[in-house]
XYZ file of C-alpha atoms in Angstrom:
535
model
C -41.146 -32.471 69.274
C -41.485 -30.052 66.668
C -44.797 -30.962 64.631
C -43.807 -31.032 60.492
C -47.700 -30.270 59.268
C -47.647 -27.218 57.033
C -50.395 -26.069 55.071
C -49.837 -23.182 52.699
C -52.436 -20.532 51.253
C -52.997 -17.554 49.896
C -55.944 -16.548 52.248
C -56.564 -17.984 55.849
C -60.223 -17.330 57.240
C -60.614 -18.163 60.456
C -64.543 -18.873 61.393
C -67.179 -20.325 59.267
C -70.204 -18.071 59.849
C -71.429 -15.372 57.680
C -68.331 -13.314 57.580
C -65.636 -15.843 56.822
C -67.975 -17.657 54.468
C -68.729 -14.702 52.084
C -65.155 -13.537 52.070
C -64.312 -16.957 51.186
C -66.336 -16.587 48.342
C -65.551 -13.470 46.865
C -62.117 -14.624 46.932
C -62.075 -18.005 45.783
C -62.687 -17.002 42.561
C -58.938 -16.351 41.884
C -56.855 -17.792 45.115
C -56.724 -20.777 47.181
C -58.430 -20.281 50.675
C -58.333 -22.440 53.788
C -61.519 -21.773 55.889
C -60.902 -23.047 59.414
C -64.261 -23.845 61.423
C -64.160 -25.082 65.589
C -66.300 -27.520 64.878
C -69.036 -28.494 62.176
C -69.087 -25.791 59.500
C -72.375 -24.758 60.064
C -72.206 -24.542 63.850
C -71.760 -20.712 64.560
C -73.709 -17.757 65.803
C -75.518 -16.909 62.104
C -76.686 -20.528 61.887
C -78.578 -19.296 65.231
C -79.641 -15.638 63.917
C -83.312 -15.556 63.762
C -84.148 -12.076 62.836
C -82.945 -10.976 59.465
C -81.035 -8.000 57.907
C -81.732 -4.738 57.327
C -81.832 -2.781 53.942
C -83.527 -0.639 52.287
C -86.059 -1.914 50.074
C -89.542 0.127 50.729
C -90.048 3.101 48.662
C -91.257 5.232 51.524
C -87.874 4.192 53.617
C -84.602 5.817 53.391
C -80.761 5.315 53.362
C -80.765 8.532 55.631
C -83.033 6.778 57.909
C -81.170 3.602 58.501
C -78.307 6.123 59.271
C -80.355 7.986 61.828
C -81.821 4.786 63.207
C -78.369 3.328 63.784
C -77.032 6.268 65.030
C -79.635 6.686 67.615
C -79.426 3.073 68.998
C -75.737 3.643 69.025
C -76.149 6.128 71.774
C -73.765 9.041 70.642
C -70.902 7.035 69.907
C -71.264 4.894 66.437
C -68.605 6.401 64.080
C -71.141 8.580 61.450
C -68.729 7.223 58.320
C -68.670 3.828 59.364
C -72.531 3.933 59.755
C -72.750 5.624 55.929
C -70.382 3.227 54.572
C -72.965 0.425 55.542
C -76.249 1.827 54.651
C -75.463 2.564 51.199
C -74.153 -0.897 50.883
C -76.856 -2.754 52.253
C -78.723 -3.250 49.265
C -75.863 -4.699 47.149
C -75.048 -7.063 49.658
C -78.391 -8.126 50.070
C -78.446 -8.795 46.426
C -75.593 -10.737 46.523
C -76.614 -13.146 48.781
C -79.956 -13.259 46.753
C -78.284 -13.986 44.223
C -75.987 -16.928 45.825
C -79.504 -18.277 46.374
C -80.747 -16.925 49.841
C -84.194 -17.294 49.822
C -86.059 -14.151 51.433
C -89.762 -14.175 52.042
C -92.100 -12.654 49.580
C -95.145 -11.455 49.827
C -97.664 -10.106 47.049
C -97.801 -6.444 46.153
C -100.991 -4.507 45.618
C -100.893 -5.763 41.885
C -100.156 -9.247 43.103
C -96.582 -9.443 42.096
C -93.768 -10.896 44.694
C -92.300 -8.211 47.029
C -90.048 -9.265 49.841
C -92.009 -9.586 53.248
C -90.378 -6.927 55.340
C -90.385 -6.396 59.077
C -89.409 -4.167 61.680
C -87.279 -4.865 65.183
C -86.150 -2.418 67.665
C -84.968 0.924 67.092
C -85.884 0.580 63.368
C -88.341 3.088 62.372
C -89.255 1.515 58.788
C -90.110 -2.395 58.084
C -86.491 -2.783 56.246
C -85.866 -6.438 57.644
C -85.375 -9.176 54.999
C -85.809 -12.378 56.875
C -86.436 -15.941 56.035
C -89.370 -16.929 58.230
C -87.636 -16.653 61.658
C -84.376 -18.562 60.611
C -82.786 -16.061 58.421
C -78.999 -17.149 59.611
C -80.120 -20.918 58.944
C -81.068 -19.603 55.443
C -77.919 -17.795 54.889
C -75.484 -20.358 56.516
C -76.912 -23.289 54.426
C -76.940 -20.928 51.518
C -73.085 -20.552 52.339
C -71.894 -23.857 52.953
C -73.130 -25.261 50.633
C -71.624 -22.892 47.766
C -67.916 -23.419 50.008
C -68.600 -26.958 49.774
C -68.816 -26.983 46.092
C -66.006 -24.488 45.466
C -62.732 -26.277 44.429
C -60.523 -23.338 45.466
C -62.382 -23.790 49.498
C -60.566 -26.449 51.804
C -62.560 -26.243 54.694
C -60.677 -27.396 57.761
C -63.470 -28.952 60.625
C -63.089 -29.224 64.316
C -59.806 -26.776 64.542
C -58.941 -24.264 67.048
C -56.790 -21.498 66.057
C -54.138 -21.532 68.571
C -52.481 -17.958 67.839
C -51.411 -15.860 64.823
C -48.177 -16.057 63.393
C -46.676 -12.541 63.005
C -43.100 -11.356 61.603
C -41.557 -7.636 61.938
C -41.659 -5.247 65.108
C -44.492 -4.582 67.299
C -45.041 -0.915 65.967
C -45.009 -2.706 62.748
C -45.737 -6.380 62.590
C -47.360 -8.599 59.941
C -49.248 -11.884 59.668
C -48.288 -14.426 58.196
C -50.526 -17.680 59.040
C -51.445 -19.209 62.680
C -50.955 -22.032 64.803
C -53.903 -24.470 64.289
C -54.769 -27.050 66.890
C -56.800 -30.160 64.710
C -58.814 -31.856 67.524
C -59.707 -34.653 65.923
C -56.034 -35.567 64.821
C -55.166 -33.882 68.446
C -51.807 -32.440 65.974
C -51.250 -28.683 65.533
C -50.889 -27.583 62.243
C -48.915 -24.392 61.327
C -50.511 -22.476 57.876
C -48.889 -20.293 56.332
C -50.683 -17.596 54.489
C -50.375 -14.108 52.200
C -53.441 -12.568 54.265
C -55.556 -14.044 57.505
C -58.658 -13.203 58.275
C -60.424 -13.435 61.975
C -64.220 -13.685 61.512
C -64.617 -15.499 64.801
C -67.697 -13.924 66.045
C -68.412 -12.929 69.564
C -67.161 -13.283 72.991
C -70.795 -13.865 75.024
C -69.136 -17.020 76.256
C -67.486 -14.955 78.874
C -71.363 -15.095 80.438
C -72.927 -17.353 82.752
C -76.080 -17.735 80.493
C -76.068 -17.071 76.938
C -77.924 -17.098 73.895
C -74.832 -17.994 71.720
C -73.585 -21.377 70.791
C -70.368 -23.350 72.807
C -68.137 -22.000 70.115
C -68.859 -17.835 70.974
C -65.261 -17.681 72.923
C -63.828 -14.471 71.921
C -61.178 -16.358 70.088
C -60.257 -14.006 67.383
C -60.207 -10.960 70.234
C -57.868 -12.953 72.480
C -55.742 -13.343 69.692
C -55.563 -10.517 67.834
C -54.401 -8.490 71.246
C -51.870 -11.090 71.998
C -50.542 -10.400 68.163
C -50.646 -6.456 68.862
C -53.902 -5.394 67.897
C -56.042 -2.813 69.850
C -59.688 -3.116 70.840
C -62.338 -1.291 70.737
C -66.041 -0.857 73.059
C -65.377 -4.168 74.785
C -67.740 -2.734 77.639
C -70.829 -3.059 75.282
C -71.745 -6.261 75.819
C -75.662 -7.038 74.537
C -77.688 -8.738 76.539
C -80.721 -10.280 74.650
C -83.601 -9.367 76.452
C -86.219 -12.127 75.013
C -84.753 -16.084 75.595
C -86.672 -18.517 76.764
C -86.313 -19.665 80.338
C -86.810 -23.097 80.568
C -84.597 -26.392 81.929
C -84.278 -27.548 78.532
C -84.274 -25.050 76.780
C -80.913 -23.601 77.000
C -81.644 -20.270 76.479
C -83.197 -20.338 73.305
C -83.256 -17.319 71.518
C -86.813 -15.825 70.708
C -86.460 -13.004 67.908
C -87.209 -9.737 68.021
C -89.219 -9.774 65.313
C -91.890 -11.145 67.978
C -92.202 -7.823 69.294
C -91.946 -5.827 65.533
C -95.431 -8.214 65.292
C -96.919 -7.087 68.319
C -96.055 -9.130 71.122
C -95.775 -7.967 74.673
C -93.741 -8.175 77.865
C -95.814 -8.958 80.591
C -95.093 -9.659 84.412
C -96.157 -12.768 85.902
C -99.533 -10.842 87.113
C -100.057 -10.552 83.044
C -99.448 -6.413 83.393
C -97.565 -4.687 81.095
C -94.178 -3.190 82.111
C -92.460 -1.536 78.967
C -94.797 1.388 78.852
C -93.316 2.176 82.452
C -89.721 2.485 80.954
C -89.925 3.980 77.759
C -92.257 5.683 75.249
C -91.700 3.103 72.410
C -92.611 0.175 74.749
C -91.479 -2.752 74.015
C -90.050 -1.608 70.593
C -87.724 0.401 72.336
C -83.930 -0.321 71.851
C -82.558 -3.693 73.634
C -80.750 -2.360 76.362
C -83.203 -0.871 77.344
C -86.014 -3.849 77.438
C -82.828 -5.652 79.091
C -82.530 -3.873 82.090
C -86.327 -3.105 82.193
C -86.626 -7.028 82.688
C -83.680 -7.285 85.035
C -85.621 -4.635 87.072
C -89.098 -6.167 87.020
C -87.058 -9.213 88.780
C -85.149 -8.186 90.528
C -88.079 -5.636 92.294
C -90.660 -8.754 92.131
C -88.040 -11.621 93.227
C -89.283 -13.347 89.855
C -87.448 -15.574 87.953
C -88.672 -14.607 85.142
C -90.634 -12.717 82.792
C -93.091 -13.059 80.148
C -93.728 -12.722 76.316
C -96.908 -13.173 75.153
C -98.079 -12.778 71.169
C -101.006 -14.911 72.061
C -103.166 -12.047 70.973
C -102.684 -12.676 67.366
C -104.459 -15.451 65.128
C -102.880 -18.814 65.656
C -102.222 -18.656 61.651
C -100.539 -15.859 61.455
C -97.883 -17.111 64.693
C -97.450 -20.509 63.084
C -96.518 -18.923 60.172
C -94.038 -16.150 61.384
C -92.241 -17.768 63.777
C -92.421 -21.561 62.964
C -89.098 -22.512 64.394
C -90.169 -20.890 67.444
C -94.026 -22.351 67.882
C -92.342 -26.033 67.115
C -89.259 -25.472 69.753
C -91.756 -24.007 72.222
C -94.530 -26.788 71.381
C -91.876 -29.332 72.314
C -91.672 -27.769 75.388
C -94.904 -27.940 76.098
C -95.230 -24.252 75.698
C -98.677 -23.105 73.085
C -97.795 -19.632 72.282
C -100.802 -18.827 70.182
C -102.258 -19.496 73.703
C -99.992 -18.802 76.337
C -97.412 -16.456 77.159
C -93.550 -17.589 76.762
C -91.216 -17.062 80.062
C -87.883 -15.349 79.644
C -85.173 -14.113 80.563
C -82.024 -11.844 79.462
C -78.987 -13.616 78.229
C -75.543 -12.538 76.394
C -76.271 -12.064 73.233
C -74.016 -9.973 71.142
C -70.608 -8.345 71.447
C -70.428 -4.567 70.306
C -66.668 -3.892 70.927
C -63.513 -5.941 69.176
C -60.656 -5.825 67.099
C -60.416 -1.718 65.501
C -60.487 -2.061 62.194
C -61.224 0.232 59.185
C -63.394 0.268 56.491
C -61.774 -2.288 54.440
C -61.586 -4.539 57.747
C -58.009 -4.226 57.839
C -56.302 -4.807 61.927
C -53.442 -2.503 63.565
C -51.127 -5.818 62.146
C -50.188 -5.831 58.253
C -52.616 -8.292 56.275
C -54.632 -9.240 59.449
C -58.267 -8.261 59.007
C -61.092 -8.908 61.441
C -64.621 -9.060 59.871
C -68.042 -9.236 61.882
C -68.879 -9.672 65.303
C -65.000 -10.016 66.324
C -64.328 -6.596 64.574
C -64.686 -2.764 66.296
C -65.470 -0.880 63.289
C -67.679 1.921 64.632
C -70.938 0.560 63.302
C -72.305 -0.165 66.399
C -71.300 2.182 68.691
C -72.914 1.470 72.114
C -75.154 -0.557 71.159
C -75.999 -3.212 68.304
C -79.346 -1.581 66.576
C -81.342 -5.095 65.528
C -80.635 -7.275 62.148
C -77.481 -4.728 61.088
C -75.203 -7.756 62.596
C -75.081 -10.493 59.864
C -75.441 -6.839 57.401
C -71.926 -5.766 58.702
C -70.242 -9.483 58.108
C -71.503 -9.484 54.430
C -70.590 -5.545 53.703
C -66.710 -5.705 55.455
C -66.740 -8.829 53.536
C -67.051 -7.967 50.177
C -64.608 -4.822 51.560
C -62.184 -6.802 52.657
C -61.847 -8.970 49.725
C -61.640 -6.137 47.342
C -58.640 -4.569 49.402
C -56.847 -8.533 49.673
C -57.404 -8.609 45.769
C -55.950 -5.153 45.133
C -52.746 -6.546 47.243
C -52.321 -9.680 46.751
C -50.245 -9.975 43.897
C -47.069 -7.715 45.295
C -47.411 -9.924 48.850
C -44.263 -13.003 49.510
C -45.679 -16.188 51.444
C -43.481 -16.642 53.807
C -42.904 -20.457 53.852
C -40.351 -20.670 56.567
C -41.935 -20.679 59.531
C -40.895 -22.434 63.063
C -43.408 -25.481 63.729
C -44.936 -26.103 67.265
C -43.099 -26.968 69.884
C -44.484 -29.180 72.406
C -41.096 -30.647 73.279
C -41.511 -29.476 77.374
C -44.976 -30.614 77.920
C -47.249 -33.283 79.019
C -50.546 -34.727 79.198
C -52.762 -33.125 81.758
C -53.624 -35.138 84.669
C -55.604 -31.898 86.012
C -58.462 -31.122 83.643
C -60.581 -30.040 87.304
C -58.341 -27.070 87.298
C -60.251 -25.992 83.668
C -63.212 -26.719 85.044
C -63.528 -25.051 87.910
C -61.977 -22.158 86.283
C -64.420 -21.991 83.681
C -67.335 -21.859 85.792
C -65.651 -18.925 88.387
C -65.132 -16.766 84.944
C -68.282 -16.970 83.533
C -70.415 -16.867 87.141
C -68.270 -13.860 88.584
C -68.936 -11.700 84.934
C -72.607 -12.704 85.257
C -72.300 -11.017 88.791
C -70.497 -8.254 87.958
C -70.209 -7.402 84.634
C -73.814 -8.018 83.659
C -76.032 -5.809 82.580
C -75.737 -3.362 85.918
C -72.074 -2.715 87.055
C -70.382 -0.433 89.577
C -67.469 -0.041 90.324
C -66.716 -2.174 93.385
C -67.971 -4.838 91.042
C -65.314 -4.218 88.624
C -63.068 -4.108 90.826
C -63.556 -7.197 92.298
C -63.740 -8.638 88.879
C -60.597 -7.309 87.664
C -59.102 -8.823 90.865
C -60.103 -12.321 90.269
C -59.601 -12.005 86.678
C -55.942 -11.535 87.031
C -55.756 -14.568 89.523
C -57.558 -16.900 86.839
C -55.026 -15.637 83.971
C -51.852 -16.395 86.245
C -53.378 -20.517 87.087
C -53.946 -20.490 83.065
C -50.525 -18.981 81.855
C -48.967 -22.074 84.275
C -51.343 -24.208 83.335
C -50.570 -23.294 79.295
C -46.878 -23.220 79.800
C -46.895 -27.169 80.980
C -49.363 -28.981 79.610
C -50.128 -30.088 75.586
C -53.164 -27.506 74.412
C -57.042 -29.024 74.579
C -60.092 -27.582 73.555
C -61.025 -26.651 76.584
C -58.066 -24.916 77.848
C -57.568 -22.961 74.738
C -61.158 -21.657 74.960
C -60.469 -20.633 78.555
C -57.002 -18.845 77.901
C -58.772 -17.025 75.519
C -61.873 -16.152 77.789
C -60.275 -14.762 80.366
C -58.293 -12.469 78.117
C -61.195 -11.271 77.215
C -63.107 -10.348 80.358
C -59.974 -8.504 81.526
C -61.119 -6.238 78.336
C -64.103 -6.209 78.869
C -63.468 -4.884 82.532
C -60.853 -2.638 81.957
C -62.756 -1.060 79.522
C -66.175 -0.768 81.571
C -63.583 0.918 84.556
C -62.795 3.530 82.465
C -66.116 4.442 81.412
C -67.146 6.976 84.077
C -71.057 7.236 82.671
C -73.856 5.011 81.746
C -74.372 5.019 77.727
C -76.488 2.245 75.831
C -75.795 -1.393 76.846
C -72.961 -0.226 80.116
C -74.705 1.040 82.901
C -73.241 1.477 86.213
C -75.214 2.241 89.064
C -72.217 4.810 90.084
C -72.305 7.103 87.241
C -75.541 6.447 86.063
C -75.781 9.746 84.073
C -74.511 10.250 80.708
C -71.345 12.531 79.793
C -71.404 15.082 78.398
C -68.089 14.276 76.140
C -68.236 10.820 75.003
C -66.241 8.505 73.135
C -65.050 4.584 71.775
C -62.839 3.229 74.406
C -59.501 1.904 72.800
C -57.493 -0.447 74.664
C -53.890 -0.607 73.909
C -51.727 -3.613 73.955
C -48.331 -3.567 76.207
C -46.434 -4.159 73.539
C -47.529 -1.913 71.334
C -47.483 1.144 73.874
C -44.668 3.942 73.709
């Protein structure tokens, strides 16, 4: 039967984190927003961020060098404007979210006034990172929700999956006009109908065997905006985290780079160091590299893991830096003012997504894509430490000044076709997910991990396309679940991500393939191309 739930809008956001959140608020001031979150509204990849964000705040720091910085972790590649455009609105932002009530550490100055306590990660060559002990995305996520929670133009819609956007027009030239919503809890989908939708769905590091993301980080907002017409950009960088904890129950818990900005080391299980062997910043040197430096130690030792040890440093000082970490650890029976932590890599962040420009805007008329979903050139080849939840609030506040300018002359379309679930049943197969799930995420880990070639690809590519012809069937007769719809959308986006790394004939920042393991000497964003877009 056709389902007869319609809820109307002006804006739909789709995610909860950082990016939907603060578009949400800079537009609820004037129109009525529906914020859809997967599950509880603070569960998402900022609630998880530990590090902070970078700005420029230090006198002796520089816009110029949080360009250079960014553009040098980037590997070649990051798109100079895009890179500009952020910088100079770092501070703002920052202010802004000060001003919703973030609370940043301070520290006295030399005259004993408050100063924010700033740190440095990789690849930054200035302390520029505001931070909130080490649980800066906690302290911007709560900061968030609970300003959406209050706002009477917010309905926040829990526990529902986008299903796919709604779009109108010709492929050369479509628009949006709402999405398919799938309410688990009511187990109904819902269509909405909206002037302008927004994807700020985060990553895709789901796609991974182990990752440091939460359940939700299933390339959702990728999967669909291709399958709507959009193109994608870099879906081959794919950051690996070097530093999470490796431990049963731990499941790979994140431990911030801000460790090593405070001095802590990498260390094999021998307690030698390793990082000065692989580059000349040690273990300050970008991610990708400490990544693969770890993956090598390994690999070369037959070790299953690695160690980070800040033990060095008073037990004050540790307890109160990284208190989140010291109690998670503690509970683990882990002292890391006197003992080193084990790690191990782990998915972390994705670099590539949606192309957008700089007012967020998608290929698709009043589709944006904001954050860790989007391609906007910031990044390049690889994510440069603490600019993440930076971008969400900056394409935020751009996006909502170019919905604002528009808004007004835009026609809600009302009329839209409800679901049809008319020639489908109940699964009586939910092992088929299942198994599926695991083969995806195991045979990326293999490889599409952080070393490729291209026999590896290949082989990836080959099963990939399997997988997506079981889960097309599988989609075509059966009513949607949580689980299947996450899957759908994962395996969309590992064909990306492969295709992508096959056409990359070089190694550059987080892709590095032991068959071209030089870099090019002309280099540039790989753009994928939907089907039905193409000419």
């Amino acid at each position: 039967m056709n389902s007869d739930a319609t809820i109307t809008c002006d804006v739909l956001i789709i995610g909860s984190g950082a990016a939907g959140l603060s578009l949400a608020l800079q537009l609820a001031k004037e129109y009525q927003v529906v914020v859809l979150s997967k599950g509880p509204l603070a569960e998402g990849s900022t609630y998880y961020a530990q590090g902070g964000i970078a700005a420029v705040f230090d006198a002796n720091d520089s816009i110029e060098s949080h360009i250079e910085d960014t553009l040098i972790a980037g590997a070649g590649i990051c798109d100079s404007a895009v890179v500009r455009y952020t910088a100079e609105r770092a501070k703002e932002s920052l202010k802004w979210l000060i001003e919703l009530g973030v609370d940043f550490d301070r520290e006295p100055d030399e005259n004993g006034e408050p100063r924010f306590h700033l740190t440095r990660e990789g690849g930054h060559s200035h302390r520029r990172i505001l931070h909130s002990a080490d649980a800066t995305g906690r302290a911007v996520q709560s900061t968030l929700t609970s300003q959406a929670l209050s706002h009477p133009n917010i309905q926040v819609l829990e526990h529902c999956n986008a299903i796919d956007l709604i779009t109108s027009g010709s492929p050369e030239q479509s628009r949006c006009i709402g999405a398919y919503v799938w309410n688990r809890r009511q187990e109904q989908v819902l269509t909405v109908a909206a002037k302008f939708t927004a994807l700020c769905t985060g990553g895709a590091s789901k796609v991974y065997q182990y990752t440091s993301n939460p359940d939700i980080a299933s390339g959702d907002g990728i999967a669909m905006a291709w399958r709507a017409g959009c193109r994608v950009g870099n879906m081959e960088f794919n950051q690996f985290h070097p530093t999470c904890l490796f431990h049963p129950n731990a499941r790979n818990f994140l431990l911030t780079e801000a460790l090593r900005g405070e001095g802590a080391l990498l260390k094999r299980p021998d307690g030698s160091r390793f990082m000065p062997d692989f580059h000349a910043l040690a273990e300050l040197a970008p991610r990708d590299v400490v990544a693969r430096a770890i993956d090598y130690e390994m690999k070369r030792l037959g070790a299953d893991c690695m160690y980070l040890d800040i033990s060095h440093k008073p037990a004050d000082f540790i307890r109160q830096h990284f208190p989140t970490i010291y109690e998670k650890c503690k509970s683990l029976g882990i002292d890391i003012t006197a003992e080193p932590m084990p790690i191990v890599p782990a998915a972390h962040y994705t670099c590539g997504g949606v192309v957008t420009d700089l007012n967020a805007k998608t290929d698709v008329d009043n589709l944006y894509a904001i954050g860790e979903v989007a391609y906007t050139g910031l990044h390049g080849a690889n994510r440069m430490a603490s600019n993440s939840l930076l971008e969400c609030v900056v394409f935020a506040r751009a996006a909502a000044a170019d919905i604002t300018a528009k808004i007004e002359n835009t026609q809600l379309v009302k009329e839209i076709a409800g679901w049809d679930e008319s020639k489908v049943t109940n699964s009586d197969e939910e092992v088929i997910i299942q198994h599926n799930w695991h083969e995806l995420r195991l045979f990326m880990w293999d490889y599409v991990g952080i070393v490729r070639t291209d026999k590896r690809l290949e082989r990836a590519l080959r099963r990939v396309e399997m997988l997506q012809h079981e889960i097309h069937d599988y989609y075509a007769n059966f009513r949607v679940s949580n689980n299947l719809l996450e899957l759908r959308n994962l395996a969309q986006v590992a064909q990306l991500i492969i295709e992508s790394a096959m056409l990359r004939k070089e190694s550059r920042g987080l892709h590095y393939t032991l068959d071209y393991p030089e870099l090019a000497n002309d280099s540039s964003a790989t753009i994928l191309t939907p089907p039905k877009r193409r000419i």
